[in-house]
mmCIF file with all atom_site columns, C-alpha atoms in Angstrom:
data_model
loop_
_atom_site.group_PDB
_atom_site.id
_atom_site.type_symbol
_atom_site.label_atom_id
_atom_site.label_alt_id
_atom_site.label_comp_id
_atom_site.label_asym_id
_atom_site.label_entity_id
_atom_site.label_seq_id
_atom_site.pdbx_PDB_ins_code
_atom_site.Cartn_x
_atom_site.Cartn_y
_atom_site.Cartn_z
_atom_site.occupancy
_atom_site.B_iso_or_equiv
_atom_site.pdbx_formal_charge
_atom_site.auth_seq_id
_atom_site.auth_comp_id
_atom_site.auth_asym_id
_atom_site.auth_atom_id
_atom_site.pdbx_PDB_model_num
ATOM 1   C CA . UNK L 1 1   ? -0.947  5.233   -22.250 1.00 0.00 ? 1338 UNK L CA 1
ATOM 2   C CA . UNK L 1 2   ? -1.227  6.632   -18.582 1.00 0.00 ? 1339 UNK L CA 1
ATOM 3   C CA . UNK L 1 3   ? -0.938  3.110   -17.473 1.00 0.00 ? 1340 UNK L CA 1
ATOM 4   C CA . UNK L 1 4   ? 2.325   2.462   -19.013 1.00 0.00 ? 1341 UNK L CA 1
ATOM 5   C CA . UNK L 1 5   ? 4.003   5.770   -18.091 1.00 0.00 ? 1342 UNK L CA 1
ATOM 6   C CA . UNK L 1 6   ? 3.012   5.019   -14.133 1.00 0.00 ? 1343 UNK L CA 1
ATOM 7   C CA . UNK L 1 7   ? 4.219   1.778   -14.332 1.00 0.00 ? 1344 UNK L CA 1
ATOM 8   C CA . UNK L 1 8   ? 7.739   2.812   -16.130 1.00 0.00 ? 1345 UNK L CA 1
ATOM 9   C CA . UNK L 1 9   ? 7.850   5.671   -13.172 1.00 0.00 ? 1346 UNK L CA 1
ATOM 10  C CA . UNK L 1 10  ? 7.381   3.210   -11.091 1.00 0.00 ? 1347 UNK L CA 1
ATOM 11  C CA . UNK L 1 11  ? 10.525  1.907   -11.211 1.00 0.00 ? 1348 UNK L CA 1
ATOM 12  C CA . UNK L 1 12  ? 12.535  4.569   -10.133 1.00 0.00 ? 1349 UNK L CA 1
ATOM 13  C CA . UNK L 1 13  ? 11.584  5.002   -6.324  1.00 0.00 ? 1350 UNK L CA 1
ATOM 14  C CA . UNK L 1 14  ? 12.003  1.424   -6.726  1.00 0.00 ? 1351 UNK L CA 1
ATOM 15  C CA . UNK L 1 15  ? 15.814  1.626   -7.144  1.00 0.00 ? 1352 UNK L CA 1
ATOM 16  C CA . UNK L 1 16  ? 16.214  4.577   -4.491  1.00 0.00 ? 1353 UNK L CA 1
ATOM 17  C CA . UNK L 1 17  ? 14.161  2.043   -2.023  1.00 0.00 ? 1354 UNK L CA 1
ATOM 18  C CA . UNK L 1 18  ? 16.583  -0.986  -2.871  1.00 0.00 ? 1355 UNK L CA 1
ATOM 19  C CA . UNK L 1 19  ? 19.630  1.147   -2.683  1.00 0.00 ? 1356 UNK L CA 1
ATOM 20  C CA . UNK L 1 20  ? 18.893  2.888   0.190   1.00 0.00 ? 1357 UNK L CA 1
ATOM 21  C CA . UNK L 1 21  ? 18.310  -0.652  2.059   1.00 0.00 ? 1358 UNK L CA 1
ATOM 22  C CA . UNK L 1 22  ? 21.350  -2.298  0.642   1.00 0.00 ? 1359 UNK L CA 1
ATOM 23  C CA . UNK L 1 23  ? 23.479  0.963   1.808   1.00 0.00 ? 1360 UNK L CA 1
ATOM 24  C CA . UNK L 1 24  ? 21.885  0.617   5.244   1.00 0.00 ? 1361 UNK L CA 1
ATOM 25  C CA . UNK L 1 25  ? 22.590  -3.412  5.322   1.00 0.00 ? 1362 UNK L CA 1
ATOM 26  C CA . UNK L 1 26  ? 26.273  -2.492  4.057   1.00 0.00 ? 1363 UNK L CA 1
ATOM 27  C CA . UNK L 1 27  ? 26.847  0.190   6.882   1.00 0.00 ? 1364 UNK L CA 1
ATOM 28  C CA . UNK L 1 28  ? 25.524  -2.077  9.650   1.00 0.00 ? 1365 UNK L CA 1
ATOM 29  C CA . UNK L 1 29  ? 27.395  -4.964  8.426   1.00 0.00 ? 1366 UNK L CA 1
ATOM 30  C CA . UNK L 1 30  ? 30.150  -6.512  10.150  1.00 0.00 ? 1367 UNK L CA 1
ATOM 31  C CA . UNK L 1 31  ? 31.183  -8.235  6.905   1.00 0.00 ? 1368 UNK L CA 1
ATOM 32  C CA . UNK L 1 32  ? 32.779  -5.005  4.576   1.00 0.00 ? 1369 UNK L CA 1
ATOM 33  C CA . UNK L 1 33  ? 33.604  -7.796  1.585   1.00 0.00 ? 1370 UNK L CA 1
ATOM 34  C CA . UNK L 1 34  ? 30.672  -6.736  -0.426  1.00 0.00 ? 1371 UNK L CA 1
ATOM 35  C CA . UNK L 1 35  ? 31.655  -3.949  -3.156  1.00 0.00 ? 1372 UNK L CA 1
ATOM 36  C CA . UNK L 1 36  ? 29.873  -0.795  -3.634  1.00 0.00 ? 1373 UNK L CA 1
ATOM 37  C CA . UNK L 1 37  ? 29.653  -2.133  -7.390  1.00 0.00 ? 1374 UNK L CA 1
ATOM 38  C CA . UNK L 1 38  ? 28.100  -5.091  -6.505  1.00 0.00 ? 1375 UNK L CA 1
ATOM 39  C CA . UNK L 1 39  ? 25.237  -3.070  -4.527  1.00 0.00 ? 1376 UNK L CA 1
ATOM 40  C CA . UNK L 1 40  ? 24.646  -0.474  -7.194  1.00 0.00 ? 1377 UNK L CA 1
ATOM 41  C CA . UNK L 1 41  ? 24.424  -3.639  -9.377  1.00 0.00 ? 1378 UNK L CA 1
ATOM 42  C CA . UNK L 1 42  ? 21.404  -5.058  -7.615  1.00 0.00 ? 1379 UNK L CA 1
ATOM 43  C CA . UNK L 1 43  ? 19.738  -2.035  -6.840  1.00 0.00 ? 1380 UNK L CA 1
ATOM 44  C CA . UNK L 1 44  ? 19.831  -1.810  -10.885 1.00 0.00 ? 1381 UNK L CA 1
ATOM 45  C CA . UNK L 1 45  ? 18.540  -5.550  -11.338 1.00 0.00 ? 1382 UNK L CA 1
ATOM 46  C CA . UNK L 1 46  ? 15.713  -5.237  -8.758  1.00 0.00 ? 1383 UNK L CA 1
ATOM 47  C CA . UNK L 1 47  ? 13.526  -2.704  -11.009 1.00 0.00 ? 1384 UNK L CA 1
ATOM 48  C CA . UNK L 1 48  ? 14.487  -4.142  -13.915 1.00 0.00 ? 1385 UNK L CA 1
ATOM 49  C CA . UNK L 1 49  ? 13.254  -7.928  -12.809 1.00 0.00 ? 1386 UNK L CA 1
ATOM 50  C CA . UNK L 1 50  ? 10.053  -5.988  -11.769 1.00 0.00 ? 1387 UNK L CA 1
ATOM 51  C CA . UNK L 1 51  ? 9.432   -4.052  -14.795 1.00 0.00 ? 1388 UNK L CA 1
ATOM 52  C CA . UNK L 1 52  ? 10.052  -6.945  -17.190 1.00 0.00 ? 1389 UNK L CA 1
ATOM 53  C CA . UNK L 1 53  ? 7.825   -9.187  -14.932 1.00 0.00 ? 1390 UNK L CA 1
ATOM 54  C CA . UNK L 1 54  ? 4.645   -10.728 -16.673 1.00 0.00 ? 1391 UNK L CA 1
ATOM 55  C CA . UNK L 1 55  ? 2.652   -9.875  -14.034 1.00 0.00 ? 1392 UNK L CA 1
ATOM 56  C CA . UNK L 1 56  ? 3.877   -6.237  -14.152 1.00 0.00 ? 1393 UNK L CA 1
ATOM 57  C CA . UNK L 1 57  ? 3.056   -6.215  -18.088 1.00 0.00 ? 1394 UNK L CA 1
ATOM 58  C CA . UNK L 1 58  ? -0.016  -8.189  -18.031 1.00 0.00 ? 1395 UNK L CA 1
ATOM 59  C CA . UNK L 1 59  ? -2.718  -5.342  -16.715 1.00 0.00 ? 1396 UNK L CA 1
ATOM 60  C CA . UNK L 1 60  ? -1.482  -2.766  -19.596 1.00 0.00 ? 1397 UNK L CA 1
ATOM 61  C CA . UNK L 1 61  ? -2.467  -4.812  -22.430 1.00 0.00 ? 1398 UNK L CA 1
ATOM 62  C CA . UNK L 1 62  ? -5.839  -3.989  -22.495 1.00 0.00 ? 1399 UNK L CA 1
ATOM 63  C CA . UNK L 1 63  ? -8.735  -1.912  -20.751 1.00 0.00 ? 1400 UNK L CA 1
ATOM 64  C CA . UNK L 1 64  ? -7.696  0.693   -17.966 1.00 0.00 ? 1401 UNK L CA 1
ATOM 65  C CA . UNK L 1 65  ? -7.088  -0.942  -14.643 1.00 0.00 ? 1402 UNK L CA 1
ATOM 66  C CA . UNK L 1 66  ? -6.679  1.369   -11.410 1.00 0.00 ? 1403 UNK L CA 1
ATOM 67  C CA . UNK L 1 67  ? -4.476  -1.204  -10.081 1.00 0.00 ? 1404 UNK L CA 1
ATOM 68  C CA . UNK L 1 68  ? -1.483  -0.161  -12.035 1.00 0.00 ? 1405 UNK L CA 1
ATOM 69  C CA . UNK L 1 69  ? -1.053  2.854   -10.249 1.00 0.00 ? 1406 UNK L CA 1
ATOM 70  C CA . UNK L 1 70  ? -0.652  0.757   -6.775  1.00 0.00 ? 1407 UNK L CA 1
ATOM 71  C CA . UNK L 1 71  ? 3.080   0.074   -7.491  1.00 0.00 ? 1408 UNK L CA 1
ATOM 72  C CA . UNK L 1 72  ? 3.954   3.775   -8.258  1.00 0.00 ? 1409 UNK L CA 1
ATOM 73  C CA . UNK L 1 73  ? 2.023   4.825   -4.911  1.00 0.00 ? 1410 UNK L CA 1
ATOM 74  C CA . UNK L 1 74  ? 3.138   1.523   -2.582  1.00 0.00 ? 1411 UNK L CA 1
ATOM 75  C CA . UNK L 1 75  ? 7.215   2.857   -3.788  1.00 0.00 ? 1412 UNK L CA 1
ATOM 76  C CA . UNK L 1 76  ? 6.832   6.255   -3.144  1.00 0.00 ? 1413 UNK L CA 1
ATOM 77  C CA . UNK L 1 77  ? 4.857   5.605   0.297   1.00 0.00 ? 1414 UNK L CA 1
ATOM 78  C CA . UNK L 1 78  ? 7.883   3.406   0.972   1.00 0.00 ? 1415 UNK L CA 1
ATOM 79  C CA . UNK L 1 79  ? 10.934  5.528   -0.320  1.00 0.00 ? 1416 UNK L CA 1
ATOM 80  C CA . UNK L 1 80  ? 9.302   8.571   1.918   1.00 0.00 ? 1417 UNK L CA 1
ATOM 81  C CA . UNK L 1 81  ? 8.721   6.200   5.049   1.00 0.00 ? 1418 UNK L CA 1
ATOM 82  C CA . UNK L 1 82  ? 12.298  5.385   4.450   1.00 0.00 ? 1419 UNK L CA 1
ATOM 83  C CA . UNK L 1 83  ? 13.620  8.935   4.156   1.00 0.00 ? 1420 UNK L CA 1
ATOM 84  C CA . UNK L 1 84  ? 11.432  9.551   7.149   1.00 0.00 ? 1421 UNK L CA 1
ATOM 85  C CA . UNK L 1 85  ? 9.295   12.246  5.404   1.00 0.00 ? 1422 UNK L CA 1
ATOM 86  C CA . UNK L 1 86  ? 5.895   11.477  6.995   1.00 0.00 ? 1423 UNK L CA 1
ATOM 87  C CA . UNK L 1 87  ? 3.526   13.766  4.995   1.00 0.00 ? 1424 UNK L CA 1
ATOM 88  C CA . UNK L 1 88  ? 4.426   12.750  1.794   1.00 0.00 ? 1425 UNK L CA 1
ATOM 89  C CA . UNK L 1 89  ? 4.323   9.175   3.147   1.00 0.00 ? 1426 UNK L CA 1
ATOM 90  C CA . UNK L 1 90  ? 0.826   9.685   4.583   1.00 0.00 ? 1427 UNK L CA 1
ATOM 91  C CA . UNK L 1 91  ? -0.163  11.372  0.889   1.00 0.00 ? 1428 UNK L CA 1
ATOM 92  C CA . UNK L 1 92  ? 0.838   8.268   -1.145  1.00 0.00 ? 1429 UNK L CA 1
ATOM 93  C CA . UNK L 1 93  ? -0.873  6.016   1.550   1.00 0.00 ? 1430 UNK L CA 1
ATOM 94  C CA . UNK L 1 94  ? -3.753  8.080   0.865   1.00 0.00 ? 1431 UNK L CA 1
ATOM 95  C CA . UNK L 1 95  ? -3.460  7.750   -2.777  1.00 0.00 ? 1432 UNK L CA 1
ATOM 96  C CA . UNK L 1 96  ? -3.654  3.918   -2.299  1.00 0.00 ? 1433 UNK L CA 1
ATOM 97  C CA . UNK L 1 97  ? -6.685  4.326   -0.572  1.00 0.00 ? 1434 UNK L CA 1
ATOM 98  C CA . UNK L 1 98  ? -8.032  6.511   -3.089  1.00 0.00 ? 1435 UNK L CA 1
ATOM 99  C CA . UNK L 1 99  ? -8.201  4.180   -5.774  1.00 0.00 ? 1436 UNK L CA 1
ATOM 100 C CA . UNK L 1 100 ? -10.735 1.908   -4.062  1.00 0.00 ? 1437 UNK L CA 1
ATOM 101 C CA . UNK L 1 101 ? -11.990 1.233   -0.533  1.00 0.00 ? 1438 UNK L CA 1
ATOM 102 C CA . UNK L 1 102 ? -10.605 -2.463  -0.693  1.00 0.00 ? 1439 UNK L CA 1
ATOM 103 C CA . UNK L 1 103 ? -7.277  -1.000  -1.069  1.00 0.00 ? 1440 UNK L CA 1
ATOM 104 C CA . UNK L 1 104 ? -7.001  -0.266  3.048   1.00 0.00 ? 1441 UNK L CA 1
ATOM 105 C CA . UNK L 1 105 ? -5.562  -3.452  3.370   1.00 0.00 ? 1442 UNK L CA 1
ATOM 106 C CA . UNK L 1 106 ? -2.590  -2.931  1.426   1.00 0.00 ? 1443 UNK L CA 1
ATOM 107 C CA . UNK L 1 107 ? -2.304  0.464   3.349   1.00 0.00 ? 1444 UNK L CA 1
ATOM 108 C CA . UNK L 1 108 ? -2.677  -1.775  6.581   1.00 0.00 ? 1445 UNK L CA 1
ATOM 109 C CA . UNK L 1 109 ? -0.175  -3.967  5.783   1.00 0.00 ? 1446 UNK L CA 1
ATOM 110 C CA . UNK L 1 110 ? 2.177   -1.068  4.651   1.00 0.00 ? 1447 UNK L CA 1
ATOM 111 C CA . UNK L 1 111 ? 1.394   0.516   8.361   1.00 0.00 ? 1448 UNK L CA 1
ATOM 112 C CA . UNK L 1 112 ? 2.059   -2.738  9.709   1.00 0.00 ? 1449 UNK L CA 1
ATOM 113 C CA . UNK L 1 113 ? 5.649   -3.092  7.936   1.00 0.00 ? 1450 UNK L CA 1
ATOM 114 C CA . UNK L 1 114 ? 6.466   0.391   9.218   1.00 0.00 ? 1451 UNK L CA 1
ATOM 115 C CA . UNK L 1 115 ? 5.855   -0.695  12.865  1.00 0.00 ? 1452 UNK L CA 1
ATOM 116 C CA . UNK L 1 116 ? 8.186   -3.951  12.358  1.00 0.00 ? 1453 UNK L CA 1
ATOM 117 C CA . UNK L 1 117 ? 10.941  -1.449  10.826  1.00 0.00 ? 1454 UNK L CA 1
ATOM 118 C CA . UNK L 1 118 ? 10.156  1.030   13.404  1.00 0.00 ? 1455 UNK L CA 1
ATOM 119 C CA . UNK L 1 119 ? 11.081  -1.633  16.287  1.00 0.00 ? 1456 UNK L CA 1
ATOM 120 C CA . UNK L 1 120 ? 14.150  -3.013  14.446  1.00 0.00 ? 1457 UNK L CA 1
ATOM 121 C CA . UNK L 1 121 ? 15.437  0.608   14.292  1.00 0.00 ? 1458 UNK L CA 1
ATOM 122 C CA . UNK L 1 122 ? 15.118  0.711   10.575  1.00 0.00 ? 1459 UNK L CA 1
ATOM 123 C CA . UNK L 1 123 ? 12.709  3.580   10.488  1.00 0.00 ? 1460 UNK L CA 1
ATOM 124 C CA . UNK L 1 124 ? 11.939  6.004   12.960  1.00 0.00 ? 1461 UNK L CA 1
ATOM 125 C CA . UNK L 1 125 ? 8.704   7.575   14.048  1.00 0.00 ? 1462 UNK L CA 1
ATOM 126 C CA . UNK L 1 126 ? 8.031   10.324  16.518  1.00 0.00 ? 1463 UNK L CA 1
ATOM 127 C CA . UNK L 1 127 ? 7.336   8.538   19.699  1.00 0.00 ? 1464 UNK L CA 1
ATOM 128 C CA . UNK L 1 128 ? 4.281   10.686  20.565  1.00 0.00 ? 1465 UNK L CA 1
ATOM 129 C CA . UNK L 1 129 ? 2.346   7.512   20.283  1.00 0.00 ? 1466 UNK L CA 1
ATOM 130 C CA . UNK L 1 130 ? 3.065   3.661   21.017  1.00 0.00 ? 1467 UNK L CA 1
ATOM 131 C CA . UNK L 1 131 ? 2.967   1.205   18.175  1.00 0.00 ? 1468 UNK L CA 1
ATOM 132 C CA . UNK L 1 132 ? -0.258  -0.249  19.733  1.00 0.00 ? 1469 UNK L CA 1
ATOM 133 C CA . UNK L 1 133 ? -2.052  2.996   20.200  1.00 0.00 ? 1470 UNK L CA 1
ATOM 134 C CA . UNK L 1 134 ? -0.533  4.326   16.033  1.00 0.00 ? 1471 UNK L CA 1
ATOM 135 C CA . UNK L 1 135 ? -2.061  0.976   14.649  1.00 0.00 ? 1472 UNK L CA 1
ATOM 136 C CA . UNK L 1 136 ? -5.179  1.095   16.650  1.00 0.00 ? 1473 UNK L CA 1
ATOM 137 C CA . UNK L 1 137 ? -5.870  4.485   15.718  1.00 0.00 ? 1474 UNK L CA 1
ATOM 138 C CA . UNK L 1 138 ? -4.654  3.675   11.750  1.00 0.00 ? 1475 UNK L CA 1
ATOM 139 C CA . UNK L 1 139 ? -7.425  0.659   12.039  1.00 0.00 ? 1476 UNK L CA 1
ATOM 140 C CA . UNK L 1 140 ? -9.802  2.886   13.168  1.00 0.00 ? 1477 UNK L CA 1
ATOM 141 C CA . UNK L 1 141 ? -9.584  5.592   10.797  1.00 0.00 ? 1478 UNK L CA 1
ATOM 142 C CA . UNK L 1 142 ? -8.978  2.874   7.827   1.00 0.00 ? 1479 UNK L CA 1
ATOM 143 C CA . UNK L 1 143 ? -11.793 0.945   8.833   1.00 0.00 ? 1480 UNK L CA 1
ATOM 144 C CA . UNK L 1 144 ? -14.138 3.915   9.269   1.00 0.00 ? 1481 UNK L CA 1
ATOM 145 C CA . UNK L 1 145 ? -13.437 5.226   5.691   1.00 0.00 ? 1482 UNK L CA 1
ATOM 146 C CA . UNK L 1 146 ? -13.941 1.800   4.702   1.00 0.00 ? 1483 UNK L CA 1
ATOM 147 C CA . UNK L 1 147 ? -17.454 1.849   5.713   1.00 0.00 ? 1484 UNK L CA 1
ATOM 148 C CA . UNK L 1 148 ? -17.981 5.325   4.760   1.00 0.00 ? 1485 UNK L CA 1
ATOM 149 C CA . UNK L 1 149 ? -17.008 4.828   1.276   1.00 0.00 ? 1486 UNK L CA 1
ATOM 150 C CA . UNK L 1 150 ? -19.491 1.735   1.131   1.00 0.00 ? 1487 UNK L CA 1
ATOM 151 C CA . UNK L 1 151 ? -22.286 4.189   2.396   1.00 0.00 ? 1488 UNK L CA 1
ATOM 152 C CA . UNK L 1 152 ? -21.337 6.702   -0.346  1.00 0.00 ? 1489 UNK L CA 1
ATOM 153 C CA . UNK L 1 153 ? -21.234 3.956   -3.309  1.00 0.00 ? 1490 UNK L CA 1
ATOM 154 C CA . UNK L 1 154 ? -24.521 3.066   -1.932  1.00 0.00 ? 1491 UNK L CA 1
ATOM 155 C CA . UNK L 1 155 ? -26.462 6.442   -2.037  1.00 0.00 ? 1492 UNK L CA 1
ATOM 156 C CA . UNK L 1 156 ? -24.638 7.428   -5.528  1.00 0.00 ? 1493 UNK L CA 1
ATOM 157 C CA . UNK L 1 157 ? -25.701 4.142   -6.927  1.00 0.00 ? 1494 UNK L CA 1
ATOM 158 C CA . UNK L 1 158 ? -29.193 4.677   -5.125  1.00 0.00 ? 1495 UNK L CA 1
ATOM 159 C CA . UNK L 1 159 ? -28.713 1.160   -3.447  1.00 0.00 ? 1496 UNK L CA 1
ATOM 160 C CA . UNK L 1 160 ? -30.245 0.714   -0.005  1.00 0.00 ? 1497 UNK L CA 1
ATOM 161 C CA . UNK L 1 161 ? -27.304 0.720   2.098   1.00 0.00 ? 1498 UNK L CA 1
ATOM 162 C CA . UNK L 1 162 ? -27.371 -2.603  4.213   1.00 0.00 ? 1499 UNK L CA 1
ATOM 163 C CA . UNK L 1 163 ? -27.747 -4.272  1.027   1.00 0.00 ? 1500 UNK L CA 1
ATOM 164 C CA . UNK L 1 164 ? -24.837 -2.618  -0.485  1.00 0.00 ? 1501 UNK L CA 1
ATOM 165 C CA . UNK L 1 165 ? -22.759 -4.092  2.354   1.00 0.00 ? 1502 UNK L CA 1
ATOM 166 C CA . UNK L 1 166 ? -24.234 -7.278  2.067   1.00 0.00 ? 1503 UNK L CA 1
ATOM 167 C CA . UNK L 1 167 ? -23.710 -7.713  -1.902  1.00 0.00 ? 1504 UNK L CA 1
ATOM 168 C CA . UNK L 1 168 ? -22.184 -4.533  -3.373  1.00 0.00 ? 1505 UNK L CA 1
ATOM 169 C CA . UNK L 1 169 ? -18.793 -3.088  -3.633  1.00 0.00 ? 1506 UNK L CA 1
ATOM 170 C CA . UNK L 1 170 ? -17.963 -3.939  -0.074  1.00 0.00 ? 1507 UNK L CA 1
ATOM 171 C CA . UNK L 1 171 ? -18.103 -7.761  -0.670  1.00 0.00 ? 1508 UNK L CA 1
ATOM 172 C CA . UNK L 1 172 ? -20.784 -10.326 -0.502  1.00 0.00 ? 1509 UNK L CA 1
ATOM 173 C CA . UNK L 1 173 ? -21.568 -11.714 3.092   1.00 0.00 ? 1510 UNK L CA 1
ATOM 174 C CA . UNK L 1 174 ? -18.986 -14.440 2.622   1.00 0.00 ? 1511 UNK L CA 1
ATOM 175 C CA . UNK L 1 175 ? -16.045 -12.278 1.534   1.00 0.00 ? 1512 UNK L CA 1
ATOM 176 C CA . UNK L 1 176 ? -17.023 -9.255  3.344   1.00 0.00 ? 1513 UNK L CA 1
ATOM 177 C CA . UNK L 1 177 ? -16.299 -8.124  7.306   1.00 0.00 ? 1514 UNK L CA 1
ATOM 178 C CA . UNK L 1 178 ? -18.822 -5.528  7.003   1.00 0.00 ? 1515 UNK L CA 1
ATOM 179 C CA . UNK L 1 179 ? -21.602 -7.866  5.239   1.00 0.00 ? 1516 UNK L CA 1
ATOM 180 C CA . UNK L 1 180 ? -20.964 -10.700 7.723   1.00 0.00 ? 1517 UNK L CA 1
ATOM 181 C CA . UNK L 1 181 ? -21.892 -8.163  10.661  1.00 0.00 ? 1518 UNK L CA 1
ATOM 182 C CA . UNK L 1 182 ? -24.675 -6.632  8.773   1.00 0.00 ? 1519 UNK L CA 1
ATOM 183 C CA . UNK L 1 183 ? -26.326 -9.973  8.151   1.00 0.00 ? 1520 UNK L CA 1
ATOM 184 C CA . UNK L 1 184 ? -25.572 -10.893 11.713  1.00 0.00 ? 1521 UNK L CA 1
ATOM 185 C CA . UNK L 1 185 ? -27.400 -7.915  12.995  1.00 0.00 ? 1522 UNK L CA 1
ATOM 186 C CA . UNK L 1 186 ? -30.397 -7.220  10.461  1.00 0.00 ? 1523 UNK L CA 1
ATOM 187 C CA . UNK L 1 187 ? -30.724 -10.926 9.256   1.00 0.00 ? 1524 UNK L CA 1
ATOM 188 C CA . UNK L 1 188 ? -29.355 -13.738 11.867  1.00 0.00 ? 1525 UNK L CA 1
ATOM 189 C CA . UNK L 1 189 ? -30.786 -16.687 10.249  1.00 0.00 ? 1526 UNK L CA 1
ATOM 190 C CA . UNK L 1 190 ? -28.682 -16.089 7.276   1.00 0.00 ? 1527 UNK L CA 1
#
């Protein structure tokens, strides 16, 4: 039931995101032929299409999946990014990452999107850091969290750290950067 509630509530920020983007496009457009009612209809159709998608519905049918929380957290992060509410934006990024350590890659894609939108002038970010520095610091923090989460999982599961990083929740050698680097340094003949 909690999965269904979170999935249902995810259409609210999606509606406001779509409405905000379409309004910004309309205001920046030289062609003013698009009517406001058309924009509201498109803003309504996007969440309906999302919620009726079989890919959205399928995780709710059986078991409990943490992935069901991602759309709500993702859309809320995007909404607060568009509204320039930085603290809430970072809180929802942290909530995405808290679901699973591998979701740092989703957070990195959101940060890359933020940098692109900042370059285009769609969102504003305080100019304390350049885009490259901001990305570098974000990458360092998120990758450190990824490594730390692997060590914490291995400690809790009583698995040796090197083994865990190679075969555990951070991925296998063939699927994980940390697994590859660990094998490269500890067992290079593999």
